Tab-separated table of C-alpha atoms in Angstrom:
chain	number	residue	atom	x	y	z
A	1	MET	CA	11.577	-98.089	84.538
A	2	GLU	CA	10.566	-95.411	87.039
A	3	ILE	CA	11.517	-94.300	90.534
A	4	GLN	CA	9.550	-92.480	93.200
A	5	PRO	CA	10.721	-88.989	94.198
A	6	THR	CA	13.142	-89.257	97.106
A	7	SER	CA	11.957	-88.076	100.517
A	8	TYR	CA	14.461	-85.792	102.260
A	9	HIS	CA	14.997	-82.558	104.177
A	10	LEU	CA	17.857	-80.070	103.930
A	11	GLN	CA	20.184	-79.163	106.802
A	12	SER	CA	22.609	-76.293	107.316
A	13	CYS	CA	26.177	-77.393	108.076
A	14	LEU	CA	26.534	-74.230	110.173
A	15	SER	CA	23.423	-74.161	112.373
A	16	LYS	CA	22.275	-77.802	111.908
A	17	ARG	CA	18.757	-76.448	111.288
A	18	GLN	CA	16.613	-78.731	109.119
A	19	PHE	CA	14.168	-77.280	106.597
A	20	GLU	CA	12.153	-78.226	103.521
A	21	ASP	CA	13.590	-78.089	100.019
A	22	THR	CA	11.148	-75.574	98.573
A	23	GLY	CA	12.869	-75.529	95.203
A	24	TRP	CA	16.372	-75.011	93.881
A	25	LEU	CA	17.809	-74.086	97.303
A	26	MET	CA	21.585	-73.716	97.609
A	27	ALA	CA	21.748	-72.383	101.179
A	28	ASP	CA	19.678	-72.049	104.353
A	29	PRO	CA	17.951	-68.657	104.041
A	30	GLU	CA	18.261	-68.222	107.821
A	31	ASP	CA	22.043	-68.723	108.020
A	32	LYS	CA	24.002	-65.652	109.133
A	33	ALA	CA	27.239	-66.747	107.461
A	34	PRO	CA	28.104	-68.790	104.342
A	35	SER	CA	27.492	-72.520	104.749
A	36	LEU	CA	26.901	-75.594	102.656
A	37	ILE	CA	23.649	-77.467	103.173
A	38	ARG	CA	23.205	-81.257	103.202
A	39	ALA	CA	20.386	-83.579	102.282
A	40	VAL	CA	18.989	-85.625	105.171
A	41	TYR	CA	17.234	-88.669	103.723
A	42	GLU	CA	14.153	-90.221	105.254
A	43	LYS	CA	15.416	-93.693	104.340
A	44	LYS	CA	18.323	-94.406	106.697
A	45	GLN	CA	19.263	-97.820	105.273
A	46	ILE	CA	20.028	-97.668	101.586
A	47	GLU	CA	18.603	-100.291	99.249
A	48	PHE	CA	20.941	-100.842	96.296
A	49	LYS	CA	18.819	-101.245	93.184
A	50	ASP	CA	19.583	-103.486	90.220
A	51	LYS	CA	22.540	-102.405	88.057
A	52	SER	CA	20.156	-101.739	85.177
A	53	TYR	CA	19.183	-98.524	87.009
A	54	GLY	CA	22.633	-97.030	86.354
A	55	ILE	CA	23.471	-94.237	88.793
A	56	TYR	CA	19.894	-94.394	90.082
A	57	ARG	CA	20.603	-97.702	91.801
A	58	PHE	CA	21.632	-95.332	94.626
A	59	ALA	CA	18.411	-93.304	94.331
A	60	ASP	CA	17.518	-93.672	98.034
A	61	TRP	CA	20.316	-91.202	98.774
A	62	LEU	CA	19.976	-88.863	95.796
A	63	PRO	CA	17.753	-85.737	96.078
A	64	ILE	CA	15.863	-86.437	92.858
A	65	SER	CA	12.337	-86.448	91.514
A	66	ARG	CA	12.935	-88.285	88.225
A	67	MET	CA	15.222	-90.754	86.497
A	68	LEU	CA	16.960	-89.779	83.250
A	69	LYS	CA	18.107	-92.155	80.523
A	70	GLY	CA	21.660	-93.216	79.738
A	71	SER	CA	23.410	-93.347	83.121
A	72	SER	CA	26.071	-95.711	84.411
A	73	ALA	CA	27.215	-96.159	88.018
A	74	PRO	CA	30.804	-96.241	89.319
A	75	VAL	CA	32.199	-99.745	89.869
A	76	THR	CA	34.490	-100.843	92.721
A	77	TYR	CA	36.807	-103.845	92.530
A	78	LYS	CA	39.718	-105.218	94.566
A	79	SER	CA	43.058	-104.533	92.927
A	80	LYS	CA	45.573	-107.324	92.416
A	81	ALA	CA	48.468	-106.145	90.247
A	82	LEU	CA	48.653	-102.520	91.444
A	83	ALA	CA	48.079	-103.597	95.057
A	84	GLU	CA	50.931	-106.090	94.801
A	85	LYS	CA	53.211	-103.459	93.261
A	86	LEU	CA	52.509	-101.062	96.126
A	87	GLY	CA	52.548	-103.709	98.849
A	88	LEU	CA	48.902	-103.202	99.788
A	89	SER	CA	46.636	-106.055	100.923
A	90	ASN	CA	43.270	-104.246	100.689
A	91	LEU	CA	43.368	-101.759	97.833
A	92	TYR	CA	39.958	-101.142	96.274
A	93	ILE	CA	39.651	-99.109	93.100
A	94	THR	CA	36.448	-97.229	92.364
A	95	TYR	CA	36.462	-96.630	88.611
A	96	SER	CA	34.308	-94.118	86.772
A	97	GLY	CA	34.742	-94.060	83.024
A	98	TYR	CA	34.558	-96.443	80.107
A	99	TRP	CA	35.538	-100.013	80.986
A	100	PRO	CA	32.820	-102.411	79.756
A	101	GLU	CA	34.490	-105.523	81.210
A	102	LYS	CA	34.071	-104.017	84.663
A	103	GLY	CA	30.483	-103.010	83.947
A	104	VAL	CA	31.055	-99.266	83.775
A	105	THR	CA	30.113	-97.501	80.535
A	106	MET	CA	30.172	-93.751	81.109
A	107	ASN	CA	30.185	-92.319	77.600
A	108	THR	CA	31.975	-89.155	78.747
A	109	CYS	CA	34.568	-91.281	80.610
A	110	SER	CA	34.337	-89.152	83.775
A	111	PHE	CA	32.706	-89.384	87.195
A	112	LYS	CA	31.236	-85.954	86.458
A	113	GLU	CA	28.360	-87.972	84.974
A	114	THR	CA	27.404	-88.906	88.532
A	115	GLU	CA	26.887	-85.190	89.223
A	116	ALA	CA	25.016	-84.439	86.018
A	117	TYR	CA	22.490	-87.282	86.322
A	118	SER	CA	21.795	-86.356	89.939
A	119	VAL	CA	21.551	-82.580	89.413
A	120	CYS	CA	19.329	-82.952	86.357
A	121	GLY	CA	17.249	-85.549	88.206
A	122	ARG	CA	16.632	-82.906	90.898
A	123	LEU	CA	15.809	-80.240	88.321
A	124	LYS	CA	12.134	-79.644	87.626
A	125	ASP	CA	10.842	-78.125	84.385
A	126	THR	CA	10.804	-74.420	85.265
A	127	GLY	CA	11.208	-73.006	81.765
A	128	ARG	CA	14.629	-71.638	82.751
A	129	ILE	CA	17.975	-72.482	81.149
A	130	LEU	CA	20.534	-74.275	83.323
A	131	VAL	CA	24.021	-72.708	83.436
A	132	VAL	CA	27.137	-74.773	84.248
A	133	ALA	CA	30.703	-73.430	84.412
A	134	SER	CA	33.449	-75.984	83.863
A	135	ALA	CA	37.105	-76.591	83.103
A	136	GLY	CA	36.215	-79.551	80.884
A	137	ASN	CA	34.889	-82.857	82.204
A	138	THR	CA	31.883	-81.356	83.991
A	139	ALA	CA	30.964	-79.511	80.800
A	140	ARG	CA	31.130	-82.700	78.756
A	141	ALA	CA	29.029	-84.633	81.269
A	142	PHE	CA	26.280	-82.019	81.621
A	143	ALA	CA	26.216	-81.402	77.865
A	144	ARG	CA	25.754	-85.119	77.163
A	145	VAL	CA	23.079	-85.661	79.830
A	146	CYS	CA	21.132	-82.510	78.904
A	147	SER	CA	21.433	-83.233	75.191
A	148	ASP	CA	20.134	-86.797	75.605
A	149	ASN	CA	17.261	-85.687	77.834
A	150	ASN	CA	16.294	-82.434	76.060
A	151	ILE	CA	17.197	-80.100	78.947
A	152	PRO	CA	18.135	-76.493	77.953
A	153	LEU	CA	21.717	-75.774	79.012
A	154	VAL	CA	24.521	-73.229	78.635
A	155	ILE	CA	28.052	-74.496	79.231
A	156	ALA	CA	30.626	-71.823	80.165
A	157	ILE	CA	34.157	-73.085	79.485
A	158	PRO	CA	37.578	-71.594	78.616
A	159	GLU	CA	38.169	-71.674	74.852
A	160	ASP	CA	41.521	-73.397	75.452
A	161	ASN	CA	39.609	-76.317	77.016
A	162	LEU	CA	37.233	-76.870	74.082
A	163	ASN	CA	39.076	-80.076	73.198
A	164	ALA	CA	37.366	-81.580	76.274
A	165	LEU	CA	33.991	-81.289	74.525
A	166	TRP	CA	34.023	-84.482	72.433
A	167	PHE	CA	30.901	-86.592	72.009
A	168	LYS	CA	29.731	-89.815	70.426
A	169	GLU	CA	26.842	-87.960	68.789
A	170	LYS	CA	26.258	-84.346	67.840
A	171	LEU	CA	24.762	-82.286	70.659
A	172	ASN	CA	21.078	-81.467	70.679
A	173	SER	CA	20.350	-77.799	69.872
A	174	CYS	CA	19.113	-77.335	73.458
A	175	VAL	CA	22.808	-77.205	74.557
A	176	LYS	CA	24.892	-74.079	73.836
A	177	VAL	CA	28.632	-73.589	74.415
A	178	LEU	CA	29.827	-70.224	75.751
A	179	CYS	CA	33.606	-69.673	75.900
A	180	SER	CA	35.943	-67.245	77.612
A	181	PRO	CA	38.775	-66.333	75.163
A	182	LYS	CA	42.087	-68.110	74.583
A	183	GLY	CA	44.528	-67.554	77.460
A	184	SER	CA	41.718	-67.509	80.031
A	185	ASP	CA	41.004	-70.124	82.698
A	186	TYR	CA	38.170	-71.749	84.650
A	187	PHE	CA	37.764	-68.681	86.874
A	188	ASP	CA	36.981	-66.608	83.761
A	189	ALA	CA	34.339	-69.132	82.694
A	190	ILE	CA	32.827	-68.888	86.187
A	191	ALA	CA	32.698	-65.087	85.792
A	192	LEU	CA	30.738	-65.420	82.537
A	193	ALA	CA	28.303	-67.859	84.136
A	194	ALA	CA	27.754	-65.481	87.069
A	195	LYS	CA	26.774	-62.667	84.705
A	196	LEU	CA	24.287	-64.901	82.913
A	197	ASN	CA	22.760	-65.976	86.208
A	198	ALA	CA	21.812	-62.354	86.940
A	199	SER	CA	18.920	-62.893	84.505
A	200	PRO	CA	15.789	-64.772	85.673
A	201	LEU	CA	15.815	-66.630	82.343
A	202	PHE	CA	18.893	-68.570	83.506
A	203	LEU	CA	19.321	-70.934	86.436
A	204	GLU	CA	22.605	-71.291	88.320
A	205	GLU	CA	23.541	-74.947	88.684
A	206	GLY	CA	25.246	-74.144	91.966
A	207	GLY	CA	28.414	-76.243	91.912
A	208	ALA	CA	29.434	-77.469	95.360
A	209	LYS	CA	26.417	-75.725	96.915
A	210	ASN	CA	24.045	-78.026	95.046
A	211	VAL	CA	23.282	-81.045	97.266
A	212	ALA	CA	22.463	-83.097	94.177
A	213	ARG	CA	25.940	-82.556	92.744
A	214	ARG	CA	27.660	-83.675	95.947
A	215	ASP	CA	25.375	-86.659	96.554
A	216	GLY	CA	25.864	-87.776	92.956
A	217	MET	CA	29.637	-87.735	93.544
A	218	GLY	CA	29.119	-89.559	96.841
A	219	THR	CA	27.882	-92.618	94.956
A	220	THR	CA	31.555	-93.540	94.488
A	221	VAL	CA	31.785	-94.196	98.234
A	222	LEU	CA	28.452	-96.041	98.225
A	223	SER	CA	29.829	-98.262	95.456
A	224	ALA	CA	32.943	-98.951	97.533
A	225	ALA	CA	31.028	-99.718	100.733
A	226	GLU	CA	28.732	-102.109	98.851
A	227	ALA	CA	31.666	-103.938	97.243
A	228	ILE	CA	33.857	-104.085	100.362
A	229	GLY	CA	31.064	-104.589	102.874
A	230	ARG	CA	32.380	-101.820	105.096
A	231	ILE	CA	33.483	-98.183	105.118
A	232	PRO	CA	37.105	-97.882	103.876
A	233	ASP	CA	39.872	-96.709	106.223
A	234	ALA	CA	41.247	-94.133	103.793
A	235	TYR	CA	40.056	-92.309	100.681
A	236	PHE	CA	42.229	-90.849	97.889
A	237	GLN	CA	41.124	-88.377	95.223
A	238	ALA	CA	42.640	-85.499	93.258
A	239	VAL	CA	40.742	-82.236	93.737
A	240	GLY	CA	40.091	-78.998	91.898
A	241	SER	CA	37.252	-77.736	94.058
A	242	GLY	CA	37.320	-80.452	96.716
A	243	THR	CA	33.616	-81.110	96.189
A	244	GLY	CA	34.109	-84.830	95.596
A	245	THR	CA	36.015	-85.214	98.866
A	246	ILE	CA	33.316	-83.285	100.749
A	247	ALA	CA	30.775	-85.626	99.145
A	248	ALA	CA	32.796	-88.657	100.228
A	249	TYR	CA	32.671	-87.497	103.854
A	250	GLU	CA	28.926	-86.911	103.694
A	251	ALA	CA	28.341	-90.372	102.211
A	252	ASN	CA	30.522	-91.765	105.014
A	253	LEU	CA	28.236	-90.183	107.622
A	254	ARG	CA	25.153	-91.730	105.993
A	255	LEU	CA	26.789	-95.153	105.917
A	256	ILE	CA	27.524	-94.898	109.654
A	257	GLU	CA	23.879	-94.007	110.278
A	258	ASP	CA	22.836	-96.966	108.101
A	259	GLY	CA	24.486	-99.216	110.687
A	260	ARG	CA	25.605	-102.072	108.401
A	261	PHE	CA	28.998	-100.780	107.212
A	262	GLY	CA	30.869	-99.878	110.416
A	263	ASN	CA	31.221	-96.624	112.295
A	264	ASN	CA	34.641	-95.315	111.227
A	265	ILE	CA	35.392	-92.032	109.494
A	266	MET	CA	37.619	-92.511	106.444
A	267	LYS	CA	40.908	-90.620	106.479
A	268	LEU	CA	40.477	-88.226	103.561
A	269	ILE	CA	43.615	-87.587	101.504
A	270	PRO	CA	42.994	-85.242	98.553
A	271	SER	CA	45.743	-84.041	96.225
A	272	GLN	CA	46.564	-81.197	93.847
A	273	ASN	CA	48.743	-80.786	90.764
A	274	VAL	CA	51.914	-78.636	91.087
A	275	PRO	CA	52.245	-75.670	90.585
A	276	PHE	CA	48.524	-74.975	91.167
A	277	THR	CA	48.089	-75.957	94.824
A	278	PRO	CA	46.012	-73.297	96.679
A	279	MET	CA	44.175	-75.734	98.963
A	280	TYR	CA	47.283	-77.813	99.660
A	281	ASP	CA	49.151	-74.612	100.602
A	282	ALA	CA	46.358	-73.428	102.917
A	283	TRP	CA	46.061	-76.835	104.581
A	284	LYS	CA	49.808	-77.073	105.195
A	285	ALA	CA	49.653	-73.601	106.786
A	286	ASP	CA	46.721	-74.817	108.940
A	287	SER	CA	44.692	-71.950	107.521
A	288	ARG	CA	40.923	-72.079	107.061
A	289	SER	CA	41.301	-69.273	104.516
A	290	LEU	CA	43.086	-69.755	101.217
A	291	LEU	CA	46.407	-67.924	101.163
A	292	PRO	CA	46.582	-64.715	99.089
A	293	MET	CA	47.274	-65.317	95.398
A	294	ASP	CA	47.587	-62.694	92.706
A	295	GLU	CA	44.969	-63.203	89.985
A	296	ASN	CA	47.509	-63.317	87.159
A	297	GLU	CA	49.748	-65.657	89.148
A	298	GLY	CA	46.787	-67.975	89.695
A	299	ARG	CA	45.908	-67.965	85.998
A	300	ILE	CA	49.504	-68.694	84.962
A	301	LYS	CA	49.834	-71.575	87.438
A	302	ALA	CA	46.476	-73.020	86.406
A	303	LEU	CA	47.601	-73.125	82.779
A	304	GLN	CA	50.810	-75.025	83.700
A	305	ILE	CA	49.221	-78.136	85.225
A	306	LYS	CA	48.709	-81.299	83.223
A	307	ALA	CA	45.356	-81.958	84.933
A	308	PRO	CA	43.460	-78.748	84.022
A	309	VAL	CA	40.257	-80.017	85.677
A	310	LEU	CA	42.034	-79.346	88.992
A	311	SER	CA	42.312	-75.594	88.396
A	312	ASN	CA	39.517	-74.033	90.479
A	313	ARG	CA	40.656	-70.724	92.021
A	314	LYS	CA	37.508	-70.296	94.141
A	315	PRO	CA	36.969	-73.721	95.750
A	316	PRO	CA	34.581	-74.454	98.672
A	317	TYR	CA	37.505	-74.844	101.048
A	318	SER	CA	36.774	-72.306	103.807
A	319	ILE	CA	32.963	-72.391	103.908
A	320	ALA	CA	31.185	-74.195	106.768
A	321	GLY	CA	30.920	-77.850	105.750
A	322	GLY	CA	33.636	-77.362	103.134
A	323	LEU	CA	36.928	-79.118	102.521
A	324	TYR	CA	38.770	-77.632	105.511
A	325	ASP	CA	36.052	-78.850	107.881
A	326	VAL	CA	35.835	-82.386	106.480
A	327	LEU	CA	39.627	-82.804	106.489
A	328	LYS	CA	39.708	-81.769	110.146
A	329	ALA	CA	36.806	-84.101	110.984
A	330	SER	CA	38.503	-87.064	109.270
A	331	ASN	CA	42.039	-86.444	110.535
A	332	GLY	CA	42.926	-86.037	106.882
A	333	SER	CA	46.045	-84.896	105.071
A	334	PHE	CA	46.948	-83.380	101.698
A	335	GLN	CA	49.403	-84.291	98.930
A	336	LYS	CA	50.826	-82.447	95.923
A	337	VAL	CA	51.955	-84.101	92.694
A	338	THR	CA	54.056	-82.918	89.737
A	339	ASN	CA	53.193	-83.307	86.058
A	340	GLY	CA	55.998	-85.832	85.642
A	341	GLU	CA	54.861	-87.923	88.593
A	342	LEU	CA	51.255	-88.099	87.400
A	343	THR	CA	52.336	-89.129	83.885
A	344	GLU	CA	54.330	-92.061	85.293
A	345	ALA	CA	51.368	-93.040	87.498
A	346	CYS	CA	48.935	-93.066	84.567
A	347	ASP	CA	51.307	-95.353	82.655
A	348	MET	CA	51.687	-97.598	85.712
A	349	PHE	CA	47.932	-97.944	86.166
A	350	GLU	CA	47.351	-98.811	82.518
A	351	GLU	CA	50.146	-101.373	82.522
A	352	LEU	CA	49.083	-103.072	85.771
A	353	GLU	CA	45.296	-102.692	85.800
A	354	GLY	CA	44.602	-102.650	82.054
A	355	ALA	CA	42.739	-99.355	81.598
A	356	ASP	CA	43.842	-95.846	80.679
A	357	ILE	CA	43.073	-93.111	83.209
A	358	TYR	CA	42.908	-89.322	83.243
A	359	SER	CA	45.664	-87.083	84.577
A	360	ALA	CA	43.630	-86.199	87.675
A	361	ALA	CA	43.301	-89.893	88.530
A	362	GLY	CA	47.072	-90.196	88.088
A	363	VAL	CA	47.461	-87.422	90.681
A	364	ALA	CA	45.362	-89.465	93.111
A	365	LEU	CA	47.479	-92.576	92.532
A	366	VAL	CA	50.725	-90.692	93.219
A	367	SER	CA	49.201	-89.276	96.399
A	368	LEU	CA	48.483	-92.834	97.582
A	369	ILE	CA	52.094	-93.868	96.914
A	370	LYS	CA	53.399	-90.827	98.824
A	371	ALA	CA	50.979	-91.252	101.736
A	372	LEU	CA	52.043	-94.883	102.095
A	373	LYS	CA	55.741	-93.922	102.171
A	374	GLU	CA	55.050	-91.149	104.705
A	375	GLY	CA	53.056	-93.428	106.999
A	376	HIS	CA	49.680	-91.701	106.607
A	377	VAL	CA	48.223	-95.121	105.694
A	378	ALA	CA	49.393	-98.654	106.504
A	379	PRO	CA	49.884	-101.554	104.043
A	380	ASP	CA	46.980	-103.517	105.531
A	381	ASP	CA	44.502	-100.596	105.647
A	382	THR	CA	41.361	-100.876	103.546
A	383	ILE	CA	41.990	-98.168	100.981
A	384	MET	CA	39.642	-96.639	98.409
A	385	LEU	CA	41.345	-95.069	95.384
A	386	ASN	CA	38.832	-92.942	93.512
A	387	ILE	CA	39.743	-93.127	89.820
A	388	THR	CA	37.586	-90.234	88.675
A	389	GLY	CA	37.945	-90.749	84.955
A	390	GLY	CA	39.366	-93.104	82.384
A	391	GLY	CA	38.868	-95.113	79.258
A	392	GLU	CA	38.916	-92.136	76.886
A	393	LYS	CA	41.782	-93.524	74.814
A	394	ARG	CA	39.917	-96.805	74.368
A	395	PHE	CA	36.557	-95.097	73.792
A	396	LYS	CA	37.974	-92.986	70.975
A	397	LYS	CA	39.464	-96.082	69.324
A	398	GLU	CA	36.152	-97.926	69.432
A	399	PHE	CA	33.818	-95.074	68.419
A	400	ASP	CA	33.766	-92.133	66.072
A	401	TYR	CA	33.410	-88.869	67.959
A	402	ILE	CA	32.583	-85.239	67.286
A	403	ASN	CA	34.193	-82.144	68.827
A	404	ALA	CA	31.763	-79.397	69.812
A	405	LYS	CA	32.475	-75.828	68.745
A	406	ALA	CA	31.855	-72.596	70.590
A	407	ASP	CA	28.472	-70.997	69.933
A	408	LEU	CA	29.762	-67.743	71.412
A	409	VAL	CA	33.121	-66.405	72.682
A	410	MET	CA	32.924	-63.507	75.138
A	411	SER	CA	35.418	-61.719	77.372
A	412	PRO	CA	34.691	-62.055	81.101
A	413	GLU	CA	34.902	-58.242	81.154
A	414	CYS	CA	31.790	-57.909	78.935
A	415	SER	CA	28.678	-56.219	80.239
A	416	PRO	CA	26.047	-58.546	81.732
A	417	MET	CA	23.338	-57.069	79.509
A	418	GLU	CA	25.300	-57.684	76.296
A	419	LEU	CA	26.122	-61.248	77.355
A	420	ILE	CA	22.533	-62.073	78.340
A	421	GLU	CA	21.192	-60.689	75.059
A	422	LYS	CA	23.673	-62.642	72.910
A	423	VAL	CA	23.202	-65.933	74.760
A	424	THR	CA	19.400	-65.593	74.776
A	425	ALA	CA	19.509	-65.093	71.008
A	426	LEU	CA	21.206	-68.500	70.650
A	427	PHE	CA	17.994	-70.189	71.781
């Protein structure tokens, strides 16, 4: 099974200039200020491929040149039990994770697989080693995809989050795990990755700046539009960086241009986990810039949340085309959720819908309940709830699994030269 390379251009969110993707571009070289770039696809009406293609059934709107093995696409279905409990007539759940009865079999149980299969499908064989910083789920997804497809990779992750690196099979030796020490957070892992990327041997994955990452995440909205037959009225997702919500908006724009799914902009309602709420706080202050936060305070708060994947201290919030801009464009709002609230929501979802979900997905569910009570959405609105991960409890009952260990632990204060030498020696 093969696919043809997708035909697309890139466009600056700041200047709207279109230009060719000459390689691993993360920005418009002519922009005078920081800005995200977007992919503009030649094919304006998407053709949904057979489900056997996995995530690549959405290949028309993925910036890729190849198809990798082992992917699964998100699945959208209309809720009955949860919808009835909440008094909603058109609640659609987009589920990414492990739930074979629904036709979704992501072996890492997270929608981060949508990013990894898209990013690695964009990646050409350059002889360089891909570097990905992560708080957990992204690391697991990229490690699995790169391991299965023999793509050299370094994962930078806090040592306290190593329990997120569980796998059905042992990782291929082409994947190495670099950790910041115990007591550190995602920001420290990002700092290690940045030092590695100073060497031409390594290739920065790019995070939110990588159009392939965002368009992979946007397949959740494509799944919803296909299942519903129209663009939803409102979209709910918990956020650490906000990249998935930015991706949802961009997919929305493509669906409008397609012409078959309506012309509305979804009301975007992201959410964060108390006490780590930098984007929520900035949005409530109507500030494009994140509010000042002491580094130690940020680290302490990040370590207190039950959904550690939501702990990005440097999110793409303020940048042109970032979360602030898409919330403004969609007349969006923001919610915050406590650890206790998300725990109750996870239990509620499993009881009513029949599948276990991650803490971040529980945050999104609570945000829907709060938005409904506050009148941000109406009971008869067509609502998309993005369940960004689940099925891990079931997966671990059905399969044996292996926990990866750190190949190297380094302080984020280390010298770039020492770090580059030690990581290079691992290969």
